[in-house]
Short mmCIF file of N, CA and C in Angstrom, two decimals:
data_model
loop_
_atom_site.label_atom_id
_atom_site.label_comp_id
_atom_site.label_asym_id
_atom_site.label_seq_id
_atom_site.Cartn_x
_atom_site.Cartn_y
_atom_site.Cartn_z
N UNK A 1 257.95 277.14 43.96
CA UNK A 1 257.92 277.11 42.53
C UNK A 1 259.35 276.98 42.01
N UNK A 2 259.53 276.14 41.00
CA UNK A 2 260.84 275.89 40.43
C UNK A 2 261.23 277.02 39.47
N UNK A 3 262.41 277.57 39.69
CA UNK A 3 262.90 278.65 38.82
C UNK A 3 263.77 278.03 37.72
N UNK A 4 263.44 278.31 36.48
CA UNK A 4 264.18 277.76 35.34
C UNK A 4 265.12 278.83 34.79
N UNK A 5 266.36 278.45 34.55
CA UNK A 5 267.33 279.37 33.97
C UNK A 5 267.11 279.47 32.47
N UNK A 6 267.03 280.68 31.98
CA UNK A 6 266.84 280.91 30.56
C UNK A 6 268.13 281.44 29.96
N UNK A 7 268.49 280.93 28.82
CA UNK A 7 269.69 281.37 28.12
C UNK A 7 269.27 282.17 26.89
N UNK A 8 269.66 283.44 26.86
CA UNK A 8 269.36 284.27 25.69
C UNK A 8 269.93 283.65 24.42
N UNK A 9 271.14 283.16 24.53
CA UNK A 9 271.81 282.64 23.33
C UNK A 9 271.12 281.37 22.85
N UNK A 10 270.91 280.41 23.74
CA UNK A 10 270.29 279.14 23.34
C UNK A 10 268.88 279.38 22.78
N UNK A 11 268.07 280.14 23.49
CA UNK A 11 266.70 280.37 23.05
C UNK A 11 266.65 281.23 21.78
N UNK A 12 267.53 282.22 21.68
CA UNK A 12 267.56 283.06 20.49
C UNK A 12 267.99 282.28 19.26
N UNK A 13 269.02 281.46 19.40
CA UNK A 13 269.47 280.65 18.27
C UNK A 13 268.40 279.64 17.86
N UNK A 14 267.73 279.05 18.84
CA UNK A 14 266.66 278.09 18.53
C UNK A 14 265.50 278.78 17.82
N UNK A 15 265.08 279.94 18.33
CA UNK A 15 263.99 280.67 17.68
C UNK A 15 264.37 281.09 16.26
N UNK A 16 265.60 281.58 16.08
CA UNK A 16 266.06 281.96 14.75
C UNK A 16 266.13 280.78 13.80
N UNK A 17 266.61 279.65 14.31
CA UNK A 17 266.70 278.45 13.48
C UNK A 17 265.32 277.95 13.07
N UNK A 18 264.38 277.94 14.00
CA UNK A 18 263.02 277.51 13.67
C UNK A 18 262.41 278.44 12.62
N UNK A 19 262.55 279.74 12.81
CA UNK A 19 262.01 280.70 11.83
C UNK A 19 262.66 280.53 10.47
N UNK A 20 263.97 280.37 10.44
CA UNK A 20 264.68 280.21 9.17
C UNK A 20 264.24 278.93 8.45
N UNK A 21 264.06 277.85 9.20
CA UNK A 21 263.64 276.59 8.58
C UNK A 21 262.22 276.68 8.04
N UNK A 22 261.33 277.35 8.78
CA UNK A 22 259.95 277.49 8.30
C UNK A 22 259.90 278.29 7.00
N UNK A 23 260.62 279.40 6.97
CA UNK A 23 260.63 280.23 5.76
C UNK A 23 261.31 279.50 4.60
N UNK A 24 262.40 278.80 4.87
CA UNK A 24 263.08 278.04 3.82
C UNK A 24 262.16 276.94 3.28
N UNK A 25 261.43 276.28 4.16
CA UNK A 25 260.49 275.24 3.72
C UNK A 25 259.38 275.84 2.87
N UNK A 26 258.89 277.02 3.26
CA UNK A 26 257.85 277.70 2.48
C UNK A 26 258.34 277.96 1.06
N UNK A 27 259.54 278.52 0.93
CA UNK A 27 260.04 278.82 -0.41
C UNK A 27 260.39 277.58 -1.19
N UNK A 28 260.76 276.50 -0.52
CA UNK A 28 260.99 275.24 -1.23
C UNK A 28 259.67 274.73 -1.82
N UNK A 29 258.59 274.83 -1.05
CA UNK A 29 257.26 274.43 -1.55
C UNK A 29 256.84 275.31 -2.72
N UNK A 30 257.04 276.62 -2.59
CA UNK A 30 256.69 277.54 -3.69
C UNK A 30 257.51 277.21 -4.93
N UNK A 31 258.80 276.98 -4.74
CA UNK A 31 259.68 276.68 -5.88
C UNK A 31 259.33 275.34 -6.53
N UNK A 32 259.03 274.34 -5.71
CA UNK A 32 258.63 273.05 -6.27
C UNK A 32 257.31 273.17 -7.01
N UNK A 33 256.42 274.04 -6.53
CA UNK A 33 255.16 274.28 -7.20
C UNK A 33 255.34 274.90 -8.58
N UNK A 34 256.39 275.68 -8.74
CA UNK A 34 256.66 276.28 -10.04
C UNK A 34 257.57 275.40 -10.89
N UNK A 35 258.00 274.27 -10.32
CA UNK A 35 258.80 273.30 -11.07
C UNK A 35 260.29 273.57 -11.07
N UNK A 36 260.76 274.46 -10.23
CA UNK A 36 262.18 274.80 -10.17
C UNK A 36 262.65 274.85 -8.72
N UNK A 37 263.21 273.75 -8.23
CA UNK A 37 263.70 273.72 -6.85
C UNK A 37 264.82 274.73 -6.67
N UNK A 38 264.83 275.42 -5.57
CA UNK A 38 265.84 276.41 -5.17
C UNK A 38 265.88 277.64 -6.08
N UNK A 39 264.80 277.88 -6.82
CA UNK A 39 264.75 279.07 -7.68
C UNK A 39 264.86 280.35 -6.86
N UNK A 40 264.10 280.43 -5.76
CA UNK A 40 264.10 281.64 -4.94
C UNK A 40 265.46 281.87 -4.30
N UNK A 41 266.06 280.83 -3.74
CA UNK A 41 267.39 280.96 -3.13
C UNK A 41 268.42 281.37 -4.17
N UNK A 42 268.33 280.81 -5.36
CA UNK A 42 269.24 281.17 -6.45
C UNK A 42 269.06 282.63 -6.84
N UNK A 43 267.82 283.04 -7.01
CA UNK A 43 267.51 284.42 -7.39
C UNK A 43 268.02 285.40 -6.33
N UNK A 44 267.69 285.14 -5.06
CA UNK A 44 268.10 286.04 -4.00
C UNK A 44 269.61 286.01 -3.77
N UNK A 45 270.23 284.87 -4.01
CA UNK A 45 271.69 284.79 -3.93
C UNK A 45 272.34 285.69 -4.96
N UNK A 46 271.78 285.71 -6.16
CA UNK A 46 272.31 286.60 -7.20
C UNK A 46 272.05 288.07 -6.88
N UNK A 47 270.87 288.37 -6.34
CA UNK A 47 270.53 289.76 -6.03
C UNK A 47 271.31 290.28 -4.83
N UNK A 48 271.29 289.52 -3.73
CA UNK A 48 271.93 289.99 -2.49
C UNK A 48 273.45 289.89 -2.54
N UNK A 49 273.94 288.73 -2.86
CA UNK A 49 275.37 288.47 -2.72
C UNK A 49 276.15 288.98 -3.91
N UNK A 50 275.60 288.81 -5.09
CA UNK A 50 276.35 289.18 -6.30
C UNK A 50 275.95 290.51 -6.89
N UNK A 51 274.90 291.11 -6.35
CA UNK A 51 274.50 292.45 -6.80
C UNK A 51 273.85 292.48 -8.16
N UNK A 52 273.42 291.35 -8.68
CA UNK A 52 272.77 291.31 -9.98
C UNK A 52 271.29 291.51 -9.85
N UNK A 53 270.61 291.46 -10.98
CA UNK A 53 269.16 291.60 -10.96
C UNK A 53 268.47 290.25 -11.09
N UNK A 54 269.23 289.21 -11.04
CA UNK A 54 268.67 287.87 -11.16
C UNK A 54 269.72 286.93 -11.71
N UNK A 55 269.39 285.66 -11.81
CA UNK A 55 270.36 284.69 -12.32
C UNK A 55 270.75 284.99 -13.75
N UNK A 56 272.03 284.84 -14.03
CA UNK A 56 272.53 285.12 -15.37
C UNK A 56 272.09 284.03 -16.34
N UNK A 57 271.96 282.81 -15.89
CA UNK A 57 271.53 281.72 -16.76
C UNK A 57 270.27 281.09 -16.19
N UNK A 58 269.72 280.14 -16.91
CA UNK A 58 268.46 279.54 -16.49
C UNK A 58 268.64 278.52 -15.37
N UNK A 59 269.86 278.01 -15.18
CA UNK A 59 270.08 276.97 -14.19
C UNK A 59 270.33 277.53 -12.80
N UNK A 60 270.28 276.64 -11.83
CA UNK A 60 270.54 277.01 -10.44
C UNK A 60 272.04 277.00 -10.20
N UNK A 61 272.54 278.08 -9.64
CA UNK A 61 273.96 278.22 -9.33
C UNK A 61 274.18 277.82 -7.87
N UNK A 62 274.91 276.73 -7.66
CA UNK A 62 275.15 276.25 -6.29
C UNK A 62 275.81 277.29 -5.40
N UNK A 63 276.83 278.03 -5.88
CA UNK A 63 277.41 279.06 -5.01
C UNK A 63 276.41 280.14 -4.59
N UNK A 64 275.54 280.55 -5.50
CA UNK A 64 274.54 281.57 -5.16
C UNK A 64 273.56 281.04 -4.12
N UNK A 65 273.14 279.79 -4.28
CA UNK A 65 272.21 279.18 -3.32
C UNK A 65 272.88 279.05 -1.96
N UNK A 66 274.11 278.59 -1.93
CA UNK A 66 274.84 278.42 -0.66
C UNK A 66 275.08 279.77 0.01
N UNK A 67 275.46 280.77 -0.76
CA UNK A 67 275.71 282.10 -0.18
C UNK A 67 274.42 282.69 0.38
N UNK A 68 273.31 282.51 -0.32
CA UNK A 68 272.05 283.03 0.21
C UNK A 68 271.62 282.22 1.43
N UNK A 69 271.84 280.92 1.41
CA UNK A 69 271.53 280.07 2.56
C UNK A 69 272.23 280.58 3.81
N UNK A 70 273.50 280.89 3.69
CA UNK A 70 274.27 281.41 4.84
C UNK A 70 273.74 282.78 5.28
N UNK A 71 273.44 283.64 4.33
CA UNK A 71 272.89 284.96 4.65
C UNK A 71 271.52 284.83 5.32
N UNK A 72 270.66 283.99 4.78
CA UNK A 72 269.32 283.77 5.30
C UNK A 72 269.36 283.29 6.74
N UNK A 73 270.12 282.24 6.99
CA UNK A 73 270.19 281.70 8.35
C UNK A 73 270.91 282.65 9.29
N UNK A 74 271.91 283.36 8.80
CA UNK A 74 272.62 284.33 9.65
C UNK A 74 271.70 285.43 10.14
N UNK A 75 270.89 286.00 9.23
CA UNK A 75 269.97 287.06 9.63
C UNK A 75 268.90 286.56 10.60
N UNK A 76 268.39 285.36 10.34
CA UNK A 76 267.38 284.81 11.24
C UNK A 76 267.97 284.53 12.62
N UNK A 77 269.19 284.04 12.68
CA UNK A 77 269.81 283.78 13.98
C UNK A 77 270.04 285.08 14.74
N UNK A 78 270.48 286.12 14.04
CA UNK A 78 270.67 287.42 14.70
C UNK A 78 269.34 287.99 15.18
N UNK A 79 268.30 287.88 14.38
CA UNK A 79 266.98 288.36 14.77
C UNK A 79 266.49 287.59 15.99
N UNK A 80 266.68 286.28 16.00
CA UNK A 80 266.26 285.46 17.14
C UNK A 80 267.00 285.83 18.41
N UNK A 81 268.31 286.10 18.30
CA UNK A 81 269.09 286.51 19.47
C UNK A 81 268.59 287.83 20.03
N UNK A 82 268.33 288.79 19.15
CA UNK A 82 267.82 290.10 19.60
C UNK A 82 266.45 289.98 20.24
N UNK A 83 265.59 289.18 19.64
CA UNK A 83 264.24 289.01 20.18
C UNK A 83 264.28 288.30 21.54
N UNK A 84 265.10 287.27 21.67
CA UNK A 84 265.20 286.56 22.95
C UNK A 84 265.72 287.49 24.05
N UNK A 85 266.71 288.30 23.71
CA UNK A 85 267.25 289.24 24.71
C UNK A 85 266.18 290.23 25.15
N UNK A 86 265.42 290.78 24.19
CA UNK A 86 264.37 291.73 24.55
C UNK A 86 263.25 291.08 25.36
N UNK A 87 262.88 289.87 25.01
CA UNK A 87 261.82 289.19 25.76
C UNK A 87 262.26 288.91 27.18
N UNK A 88 263.50 288.50 27.36
CA UNK A 88 263.99 288.25 28.72
C UNK A 88 264.07 289.55 29.53
N UNK A 89 264.46 290.64 28.89
CA UNK A 89 264.44 291.93 29.57
C UNK A 89 263.01 292.32 29.95
N UNK A 90 262.08 292.07 29.05
CA UNK A 90 260.68 292.45 29.29
C UNK A 90 260.06 291.65 30.42
N UNK A 91 260.50 290.42 30.62
CA UNK A 91 259.94 289.63 31.73
C UNK A 91 260.44 290.12 33.08
N UNK A 92 261.62 290.75 33.09
CA UNK A 92 262.18 291.27 34.34
C UNK A 92 261.82 292.73 34.58
N UNK A 93 261.54 293.47 33.50
CA UNK A 93 261.27 294.90 33.61
C UNK A 93 260.16 295.25 32.62
N UNK A 94 259.03 295.65 33.12
CA UNK A 94 257.88 295.91 32.26
C UNK A 94 258.10 297.06 31.28
N UNK A 95 259.06 297.92 31.55
CA UNK A 95 259.33 299.03 30.64
C UNK A 95 259.83 298.54 29.29
N UNK A 96 260.40 297.34 29.25
CA UNK A 96 260.92 296.80 27.99
C UNK A 96 259.85 296.11 27.15
N UNK A 97 258.64 295.97 27.68
CA UNK A 97 257.59 295.31 26.91
C UNK A 97 257.26 296.09 25.65
N UNK A 98 257.26 297.40 25.75
CA UNK A 98 257.03 298.21 24.55
C UNK A 98 258.19 298.04 23.58
N UNK A 99 259.38 297.82 24.10
CA UNK A 99 260.53 297.59 23.24
C UNK A 99 260.38 296.35 22.39
N UNK A 100 259.82 295.29 22.96
CA UNK A 100 259.57 294.06 22.20
C UNK A 100 258.58 294.36 21.08
N UNK A 101 257.52 295.06 21.42
CA UNK A 101 256.51 295.40 20.42
C UNK A 101 257.13 296.26 19.29
N UNK A 102 257.90 297.27 19.66
CA UNK A 102 258.53 298.13 18.65
C UNK A 102 259.53 297.35 17.79
N UNK A 103 260.27 296.43 18.42
CA UNK A 103 261.23 295.59 17.70
C UNK A 103 260.51 294.77 16.63
N UNK A 104 259.38 294.18 16.98
CA UNK A 104 258.64 293.37 16.02
C UNK A 104 257.99 294.21 14.93
N UNK A 105 257.39 295.32 15.32
CA UNK A 105 256.74 296.19 14.32
C UNK A 105 257.79 296.80 13.38
N UNK A 106 258.86 297.33 13.94
CA UNK A 106 259.91 297.92 13.12
C UNK A 106 260.53 296.88 12.20
N UNK A 107 260.79 295.71 12.74
CA UNK A 107 261.36 294.62 11.93
C UNK A 107 260.44 294.22 10.79
N UNK A 108 259.13 294.17 11.06
CA UNK A 108 258.18 293.80 10.02
C UNK A 108 258.09 294.87 8.94
N UNK A 109 258.03 296.12 9.35
CA UNK A 109 257.98 297.21 8.37
C UNK A 109 259.26 297.24 7.53
N UNK A 110 260.40 297.09 8.17
CA UNK A 110 261.67 297.05 7.44
C UNK A 110 261.67 295.89 6.47
N UNK A 111 261.20 294.72 6.91
CA UNK A 111 261.19 293.54 6.06
C UNK A 111 260.29 293.73 4.84
N UNK A 112 259.10 294.31 5.05
CA UNK A 112 258.22 294.53 3.90
C UNK A 112 258.80 295.57 2.94
N UNK A 113 259.49 296.57 3.46
CA UNK A 113 260.16 297.53 2.58
C UNK A 113 261.27 296.86 1.78
N UNK A 114 262.04 296.03 2.45
CA UNK A 114 263.10 295.29 1.77
C UNK A 114 262.51 294.33 0.73
N UNK A 115 261.39 293.72 1.07
CA UNK A 115 260.74 292.80 0.14
C UNK A 115 260.26 293.52 -1.11
N UNK A 116 259.68 294.70 -0.92
CA UNK A 116 259.23 295.49 -2.06
C UNK A 116 260.43 295.86 -2.95
N UNK A 117 261.52 296.23 -2.31
CA UNK A 117 262.73 296.56 -3.05
C UNK A 117 263.25 295.35 -3.82
N UNK A 118 263.24 294.19 -3.17
CA UNK A 118 263.71 292.97 -3.83
C UNK A 118 262.85 292.60 -5.03
N UNK A 119 261.56 292.88 -4.93
CA UNK A 119 260.68 292.59 -6.06
C UNK A 119 261.13 293.37 -7.30
N UNK A 120 261.49 294.62 -7.10
CA UNK A 120 261.92 295.45 -8.24
C UNK A 120 263.36 295.16 -8.65
N UNK A 121 264.24 294.87 -7.68
CA UNK A 121 265.63 294.55 -8.02
C UNK A 121 265.75 293.24 -8.79
N UNK A 122 264.82 292.33 -8.56
CA UNK A 122 264.86 291.03 -9.24
C UNK A 122 264.13 291.07 -10.57
N UNK A 123 263.71 292.23 -11.00
CA UNK A 123 262.98 292.33 -12.26
C UNK A 123 261.62 291.67 -12.18
N UNK A 124 260.96 291.80 -11.02
CA UNK A 124 259.64 291.23 -10.74
C UNK A 124 259.64 289.70 -10.75
N UNK A 125 260.82 289.08 -10.66
CA UNK A 125 260.91 287.61 -10.61
C UNK A 125 260.64 287.07 -9.22
N UNK A 126 260.64 287.93 -8.22
CA UNK A 126 260.42 287.54 -6.83
C UNK A 126 259.14 288.21 -6.36
N UNK A 127 257.99 287.56 -6.57
CA UNK A 127 256.70 288.22 -6.31
C UNK A 127 256.45 288.52 -4.83
N UNK A 128 255.78 289.64 -4.60
CA UNK A 128 255.50 290.08 -3.24
C UNK A 128 254.54 289.11 -2.53
N UNK A 129 253.66 288.46 -3.25
CA UNK A 129 252.70 287.56 -2.59
C UNK A 129 253.41 286.42 -1.89
N UNK A 130 254.52 285.92 -2.43
CA UNK A 130 255.22 284.82 -1.76
C UNK A 130 255.87 285.32 -0.47
N UNK A 131 256.34 286.57 -0.49
CA UNK A 131 256.94 287.16 0.71
C UNK A 131 255.88 287.35 1.77
N UNK A 132 254.73 287.89 1.38
CA UNK A 132 253.66 288.15 2.35
C UNK A 132 253.16 286.86 2.97
N UNK A 133 252.95 285.85 2.15
CA UNK A 133 252.47 284.56 2.66
C UNK A 133 253.54 283.91 3.57
N UNK A 134 254.79 283.99 3.17
CA UNK A 134 255.86 283.43 3.98
C UNK A 134 256.02 284.14 5.31
N UNK A 135 255.77 285.43 5.34
CA UNK A 135 255.88 286.20 6.57
C UNK A 135 254.76 285.82 7.53
N UNK A 136 253.59 285.59 7.00
CA UNK A 136 252.48 285.18 7.87
C UNK A 136 252.76 283.83 8.48
#
């Protein structure tokens, strides 16, 4: 049987990139459906990066969108790296299989808590239903 070398870094970055692109595409579809492209990225850029409760004006701020884009992809890449490392450990040692499960459950619970917080920090401009659907 042929043994294939697995790279935690390559596979983790690829998994994180795929996840980030899927979620970004979901929010682009949601934003286009409401008639405002990059509304969610703009809103979250203002909330996360600038500490505001939402965009100060009605238009999309390119710096806020870019800053959130970097934050979004950075977190997904880090999550992908951690998940790839745990999965590779779990394939070599069965004791780590529970660690993968706990990593995913804890990450999901943390994410839903953060999402609930973001809904209130954004003045209810970032609805929970879009987060839940995007997570699925």
